[in-house]
Amino acid sequence: MQISELAKLSNLNAHTLRYYEKSGLLKPSGRGHNNYRIYTQDDLITANFIKRSKACGFSLSEIKSLLAIKNDKSQHVCAEAKSITDTKIKDIAGQIMQLQYMQSTLEKLAQYCCGGQESAEFCSIISTLESEV
């Protein structure tokens, strides 16, 4: 199949697929006589693996490691994939804490602002951001 069909079947656009190829995540199985990329069912499985991995929050580097495990399962152990996943869980937990702090701070800022049509000279949000947070 050509890249347009792979894009349609994987629900990824051709530009994204080319980017994944350039990043070393996806390799076309070959080239046609017209030099177009040729993809197989295995390439579709890989594209979907990448898409699902991205949806879980894995970076391209992490996906590359997971693909190495996927593509040579007999040379890897489950603990490798678990370690990558556990690290991602810790990263996301840290991001959640950071976002919760940001939300709390913004809620406090919004709580003390009247939101009226008065001059911003007396806006509590602006004055607080000028001095602290």
JSON list of C-alpha atoms in Angstrom, two decimals:
[
{"chain": "A", "resi": 1, "resn": "MET", "atom": "CA", "xyz": [0.00, 0.00, 0.00]},
{"chain": "A", "resi": 2, "resn": "GLN", "atom": "CA", "xyz": [1.09, 3.56, -0.59]},
{"chain": "A", "resi": 3, "resn": "ILE", "atom": "CA", "xyz": [1.38, 6.21, 2.09]},
{"chain": "A", "resi": 4, "resn": "SER", "atom": "CA", "xyz": [-2.08, 7.62, 1.32]},
{"chain": "A", "resi": 5, "resn": "GLU", "atom": "CA", "xyz": [-3.70, 4.26, 2.06]},
{"chain": "A", "resi": 6, "resn": "LEU", "atom": "CA", "xyz": [-1.60, 3.77, 5.18]},
{"chain": "A", "resi": 7, "resn": "ALA", "atom": "CA", "xyz": [-2.65, 7.24, 6.31]},
{"chain": "A", "resi": 8, "resn": "LYS", "atom": "CA", "xyz": [-6.30, 6.41, 5.75]},
{"chain": "A", "resi": 9, "resn": "LEU", "atom": "CA", "xyz": [-6.14, 3.03, 7.50]},
{"chain": "A", "resi": 10, "resn": "SER", "atom": "CA", "xyz": [-4.12, 4.31, 10.46]},
{"chain": "A", "resi": 11, "resn": "ASN", "atom": "CA", "xyz": [-6.03, 7.59, 10.73]},
{"chain": "A", "resi": 12, "resn": "LEU", "atom": "CA", "xyz": [-2.72, 9.48, 10.65]},
{"chain": "A", "resi": 13, "resn": "ASN", "atom": "CA", "xyz": [-1.85, 11.99, 7.98]},
{"chain": "A", "resi": 14, "resn": "ALA", "atom": "CA", "xyz": [0.89, 11.36, 5.44]},
{"chain": "A", "resi": 15, "resn": "HIS", "atom": "CA", "xyz": [3.00, 14.21, 6.84]},
{"chain": "A", "resi": 16, "resn": "THR", "atom": "CA", "xyz": [2.98, 12.54, 10.28]},
{"chain": "A", "resi": 17, "resn": "LEU", "atom": "CA", "xyz": [3.91, 9.18, 8.76]},
{"chain": "A", "resi": 18, "resn": "ARG", "atom": "CA", "xyz": [6.83, 10.79, 6.90]},
{"chain": "A", "resi": 19, "resn": "TYR", "atom": "CA", "xyz": [7.92, 12.43, 10.15]},
{"chain": "A", "resi": 20, "resn": "TYR", "atom": "CA", "xyz": [7.84, 9.06, 11.90]},
{"chain": "A", "resi": 21, "resn": "GLU", "atom": "CA", "xyz": [9.92, 7.65, 9.06]},
{"chain": "A", "resi": 22, "resn": "LYS", "atom": "CA", "xyz": [12.44, 10.48, 9.36]},
{"chain": "A", "resi": 23, "resn": "SER", "atom": "CA", "xyz": [12.55, 9.88, 13.14]},
{"chain": "A", "resi": 24, "resn": "GLY", "atom": "CA", "xyz": [13.37, 6.21, 12.58]},
{"chain": "A", "resi": 25, "resn": "LEU", "atom": "CA", "xyz": [10.11, 4.89, 14.02]},
{"chain": "A", "resi": 26, "resn": "LEU", "atom": "CA", "xyz": [8.52, 3.68, 10.80]},
{"chain": "A", "resi": 27, "resn": "LYS", "atom": "CA", "xyz": [10.29, 2.24, 7.80]},
{"chain": "A", "resi": 28, "resn": "PRO", "atom": "CA", "xyz": [8.53, 1.56, 4.52]},
{"chain": "A", "resi": 29, "resn": "SER", "atom": "CA", "xyz": [8.95, -2.01, 3.38]},
{"chain": "A", "resi": 30, "resn": "GLY", "atom": "CA", "xyz": [10.25, -0.81, 0.06]},
{"chain": "A", "resi": 31, "resn": "ARG", "atom": "CA", "xyz": [9.84, 1.52, -2.89]},
{"chain": "A", "resi": 32, "resn": "GLY", "atom": "CA", "xyz": [7.77, 1.04, -5.98]},
{"chain": "A", "resi": 33, "resn": "HIS", "atom": "CA", "xyz": [9.02, 1.50, -9.56]},
{"chain": "A", "resi": 34, "resn": "ASN", "atom": "CA", "xyz": [7.83, 5.10, -9.28]},
{"chain": "A", "resi": 35, "resn": "ASN", "atom": "CA", "xyz": [9.94, 5.51, -6.08]},
{"chain": "A", "resi": 36, "resn": "TYR", "atom": "CA", "xyz": [6.80, 5.78, -3.92]},
{"chain": "A", "resi": 37, "resn": "ARG", "atom": "CA", "xyz": [7.00, 4.29, -0.45]},
{"chain": "A", "resi": 38, "resn": "ILE", "atom": "CA", "xyz": [5.42, 0.85, -0.17]},
{"chain": "A", "resi": 39, "resn": "TYR", "atom": "CA", "xyz": [3.93, -0.22, 3.17]},
{"chain": "A", "resi": 40, "resn": "THR", "atom": "CA", "xyz": [2.68, -3.60, 4.36]},
{"chain": "A", "resi": 41, "resn": "GLN", "atom": "CA", "xyz": [0.19, -4.79, 6.96]},
{"chain": "A", "resi": 42, "resn": "ASP", "atom": "CA", "xyz": [3.08, -4.95, 9.45]},
{"chain": "A", "resi": 43, "resn": "ASP", "atom": "CA", "xyz": [3.78, -1.28, 8.78]},
{"chain": "A", "resi": 44, "resn": "LEU", "atom": "CA", "xyz": [0.12, -0.51, 9.54]},
{"chain": "A", "resi": 45, "resn": "ILE", "atom": "CA", "xyz": [0.47, -2.42, 12.82]},
{"chain": "A", "resi": 46, "resn": "THR", "atom": "CA", "xyz": [3.56, -0.34, 13.62]},
{"chain": "A", "resi": 47, "resn": "ALA", "atom": "CA", "xyz": [1.81, 2.94, 12.72]},
{"chain": "A", "resi": 48, "resn": "ASN", "atom": "CA", "xyz": [-1.08, 2.02, 15.01]},
{"chain": "A", "resi": 49, "resn": "PHE", "atom": "CA", "xyz": [1.37, 1.02, 17.77]},
{"chain": "A", "resi": 50, "resn": "ILE", "atom": "CA", "xyz": [3.02, 4.45, 17.47]},
{"chain": "A", "resi": 51, "resn": "LYS", "atom": "CA", "xyz": [-0.37, 6.20, 17.52]},
{"chain": "A", "resi": 52, "resn": "ARG", "atom": "CA", "xyz": [-1.52, 4.31, 20.63]},
{"chain": "A", "resi": 53, "resn": "SER", "atom": "CA", "xyz": [1.83, 4.95, 22.33]},
{"chain": "A", "resi": 54, "resn": "LYS", "atom": "CA", "xyz": [1.55, 8.68, 21.59]},
{"chain": "A", "resi": 55, "resn": "ALA", "atom": "CA", "xyz": [-1.98, 8.66, 23.02]},
{"chain": "A", "resi": 56, "resn": "CYS", "atom": "CA", "xyz": [-0.51, 7.22, 26.25]},
{"chain": "A", "resi": 57, "resn": "GLY", "atom": "CA", "xyz": [1.91, 10.14, 26.42]},
{"chain": "A", "resi": 58, "resn": "PHE", "atom": "CA", "xyz": [5.10, 8.36, 25.41]},
{"chain": "A", "resi": 59, "resn": "SER", "atom": "CA", "xyz": [7.72, 10.54, 23.72]},
{"chain": "A", "resi": 60, "resn": "LEU", "atom": "CA", "xyz": [9.17, 9.57, 20.34]},
{"chain": "A", "resi": 61, "resn": "SER", "atom": "CA", "xyz": [12.33, 8.43, 22.12]},
{"chain": "A", "resi": 62, "resn": "GLU", "atom": "CA", "xyz": [10.33, 6.22, 24.47]},
{"chain": "A", "resi": 63, "resn": "ILE", "atom": "CA", "xyz": [8.31, 4.88, 21.53]},
{"chain": "A", "resi": 64, "resn": "LYS", "atom": "CA", "xyz": [11.56, 4.04, 19.76]},
{"chain": "A", "resi": 65, "resn": "SER", "atom": "CA", "xyz": [12.58, 1.96, 22.79]},
{"chain": "A", "resi": 66, "resn": "LEU", "atom": "CA", "xyz": [9.18, 0.27, 22.95]},
{"chain": "A", "resi": 67, "resn": "LEU", "atom": "CA", "xyz": [9.34, -0.49, 19.22]},
{"chain": "A", "resi": 68, "resn": "ALA", "atom": "CA", "xyz": [12.77, -2.07, 19.68]},
{"chain": "A", "resi": 69, "resn": "ILE", "atom": "CA", "xyz": [11.24, -4.35, 22.28]},
{"chain": "A", "resi": 70, "resn": "LYS", "atom": "CA", "xyz": [8.19, -5.06, 20.09]},
{"chain": "A", "resi": 71, "resn": "ASN", "atom": "CA", "xyz": [10.28, -5.82, 17.03]},
{"chain": "A", "resi": 72, "resn": "ASP", "atom": "CA", "xyz": [12.67, -8.21, 18.80]},
{"chain": "A", "resi": 73, "resn": "LYS", "atom": "CA", "xyz": [10.67, -9.64, 21.70]},
{"chain": "A", "resi": 74, "resn": "SER", "atom": "CA", "xyz": [12.92, -12.66, 22.16]},
{"chain": "A", "resi": 75, "resn": "GLN", "atom": "CA", "xyz": [15.91, -10.42, 22.91]},
{"chain": "A", "resi": 76, "resn": "HIS", "atom": "CA", "xyz": [14.10, -8.32, 25.54]},
{"chain": "A", "resi": 77, "resn": "VAL", "atom": "CA", "xyz": [12.33, -8.85, 28.83]},
{"chain": "A", "resi": 78, "resn": "CYS", "atom": "CA", "xyz": [9.00, -7.53, 30.00]},
{"chain": "A", "resi": 79, "resn": "ALA", "atom": "CA", "xyz": [10.77, -5.52, 32.71]},
{"chain": "A", "resi": 80, "resn": "GLU", "atom": "CA", "xyz": [12.15, -3.17, 30.04]},
{"chain": "A", "resi": 81, "resn": "ALA", "atom": "CA", "xyz": [8.68, -2.14, 28.87]},
{"chain": "A", "resi": 82, "resn": "LYS", "atom": "CA", "xyz": [7.51, -1.94, 32.49]},
{"chain": "A", "resi": 83, "resn": "SER", "atom": "CA", "xyz": [10.40, 0.35, 33.41]},
{"chain": "A", "resi": 84, "resn": "ILE", "atom": "CA", "xyz": [9.62, 2.72, 30.52]},
{"chain": "A", "resi": 85, "resn": "THR", "atom": "CA", "xyz": [5.94, 2.72, 31.52]},
{"chain": "A", "resi": 86, "resn": "ASP", "atom": "CA", "xyz": [6.66, 3.24, 35.24]},
{"chain": "A", "resi": 87, "resn": "THR", "atom": "CA", "xyz": [8.92, 6.20, 34.41]},
{"chain": "A", "resi": 88, "resn": "LYS", "atom": "CA", "xyz": [6.15, 7.70, 32.26]},
{"chain": "A", "resi": 89, "resn": "ILE", "atom": "CA", "xyz": [3.65, 7.25, 35.11]},
{"chain": "A", "resi": 90, "resn": "LYS", "atom": "CA", "xyz": [5.98, 9.16, 37.46]},
{"chain": "A", "resi": 91, "resn": "ASP", "atom": "CA", "xyz": [6.46, 11.92, 34.87]},
{"chain": "A", "resi": 92, "resn": "ILE", "atom": "CA", "xyz": [2.71, 12.28, 34.37]},
{"chain": "A", "resi": 93, "resn": "ALA", "atom": "CA", "xyz": [2.08, 12.30, 38.15]},
{"chain": "A", "resi": 94, "resn": "GLY", "atom": "CA", "xyz": [4.55, 15.19, 38.43]},
{"chain": "A", "resi": 95, "resn": "GLN", "atom": "CA", "xyz": [2.82, 17.03, 35.60]},
{"chain": "A", "resi": 96, "resn": "ILE", "atom": "CA", "xyz": [-0.57, 16.50, 37.26]},
{"chain": "A", "resi": 97, "resn": "MET", "atom": "CA", "xyz": [0.75, 17.95, 40.52]},
{"chain": "A", "resi": 98, "resn": "GLN", "atom": "CA", "xyz": [2.13, 20.93, 38.63]},
{"chain": "A", "resi": 99, "resn": "LEU", "atom": "CA", "xyz": [-1.18, 21.46, 36.82]},
{"chain": "A", "resi": 100, "resn": "GLN", "atom": "CA", "xyz": [-3.13, 21.17, 40.09]},
{"chain": "A", "resi": 101, "resn": "TYR", "atom": "CA", "xyz": [-0.89, 23.82, 41.65]},
{"chain": "A", "resi": 102, "resn": "MET", "atom": "CA", "xyz": [-1.42, 26.06, 38.63]},
{"chain": "A", "resi": 103, "resn": "GLN", "atom": "CA", "xyz": [-5.19, 25.53, 38.80]},
{"chain": "A", "resi": 104, "resn": "SER", "atom": "CA", "xyz": [-5.27, 26.32, 42.50]},
{"chain": "A", "resi": 105, "resn": "THR", "atom": "CA", "xyz": [-3.24, 29.49, 41.98]},
{"chain": "A", "resi": 106, "resn": "LEU", "atom": "CA", "xyz": [-5.46, 30.62, 39.11]},
{"chain": "A", "resi": 107, "resn": "GLU", "atom": "CA", "xyz": [-8.62, 29.92, 41.12]},
{"chain": "A", "resi": 108, "resn": "LYS", "atom": "CA", "xyz": [-7.27, 32.10, 43.95]},
{"chain": "A", "resi": 109, "resn": "LEU", "atom": "CA", "xyz": [-6.44, 34.86, 41.49]},
{"chain": "A", "resi": 110, "resn": "ALA", "atom": "CA", "xyz": [-9.90, 34.68, 39.92]},
{"chain": "A", "resi": 111, "resn": "GLN", "atom": "CA", "xyz": [-11.62, 34.57, 43.33]},
{"chain": "A", "resi": 112, "resn": "TYR", "atom": "CA", "xyz": [-10.28, 37.96, 44.36]},
{"chain": "A", "resi": 113, "resn": "CYS", "atom": "CA", "xyz": [-10.97, 39.72, 41.07]},
{"chain": "A", "resi": 114, "resn": "CYS", "atom": "CA", "xyz": [-14.31, 41.46, 40.66]},
{"chain": "A", "resi": 115, "resn": "GLY", "atom": "CA", "xyz": [-14.22, 41.01, 36.89]},
{"chain": "A", "resi": 116, "resn": "GLY", "atom": "CA", "xyz": [-15.97, 44.35, 36.45]},
{"chain": "A", "resi": 117, "resn": "GLN", "atom": "CA", "xyz": [-15.52, 47.18, 34.02]},
{"chain": "A", "resi": 118, "resn": "GLU", "atom": "CA", "xyz": [-13.36, 49.20, 36.41]},
{"chain": "A", "resi": 119, "resn": "SER", "atom": "CA", "xyz": [-9.91, 50.33, 35.38]},
{"chain": "A", "resi": 120, "resn": "ALA", "atom": "CA", "xyz": [-7.29, 47.58, 35.36]},
{"chain": "A", "resi": 121, "resn": "GLU", "atom": "CA", "xyz": [-5.27, 49.94, 37.54]},
{"chain": "A", "resi": 122, "resn": "PHE", "atom": "CA", "xyz": [-6.92, 48.23, 40.51]},
{"chain": "A", "resi": 123, "resn": "CYS", "atom": "CA", "xyz": [-7.15, 44.70, 39.10]},
{"chain": "A", "resi": 124, "resn": "SER", "atom": "CA", "xyz": [-6.15, 42.21, 41.79]},
{"chain": "A", "resi": 125, "resn": "ILE", "atom": "CA", "xyz": [-4.99, 39.66, 39.20]},
{"chain": "A", "resi": 126, "resn": "ILE", "atom": "CA", "xyz": [-2.59, 42.09, 37.54]},
{"chain": "A", "resi": 127, "resn": "SER", "atom": "CA", "xyz": [-1.29, 43.49, 40.83]},
{"chain": "A", "resi": 128, "resn": "THR", "atom": "CA", "xyz": [-0.74, 39.99, 42.27]},
{"chain": "A", "resi": 129, "resn": "LEU", "atom": "CA", "xyz": [1.11, 38.83, 39.16]},
{"chain": "A", "resi": 130, "resn": "GLU", "atom": "CA", "xyz": [3.23, 41.98, 39.35]},
{"chain": "A", "resi": 131, "resn": "SER", "atom": "CA", "xyz": [4.27, 41.24, 42.89]},
{"chain": "A", "resi": 132, "resn": "GLU", "atom": "CA", "xyz": [4.18, 37.51, 43.66]},
{"chain": "A", "resi": 133, "resn": "VAL", "atom": "CA", "xyz": [2.52, 34.16, 42.82]}
]
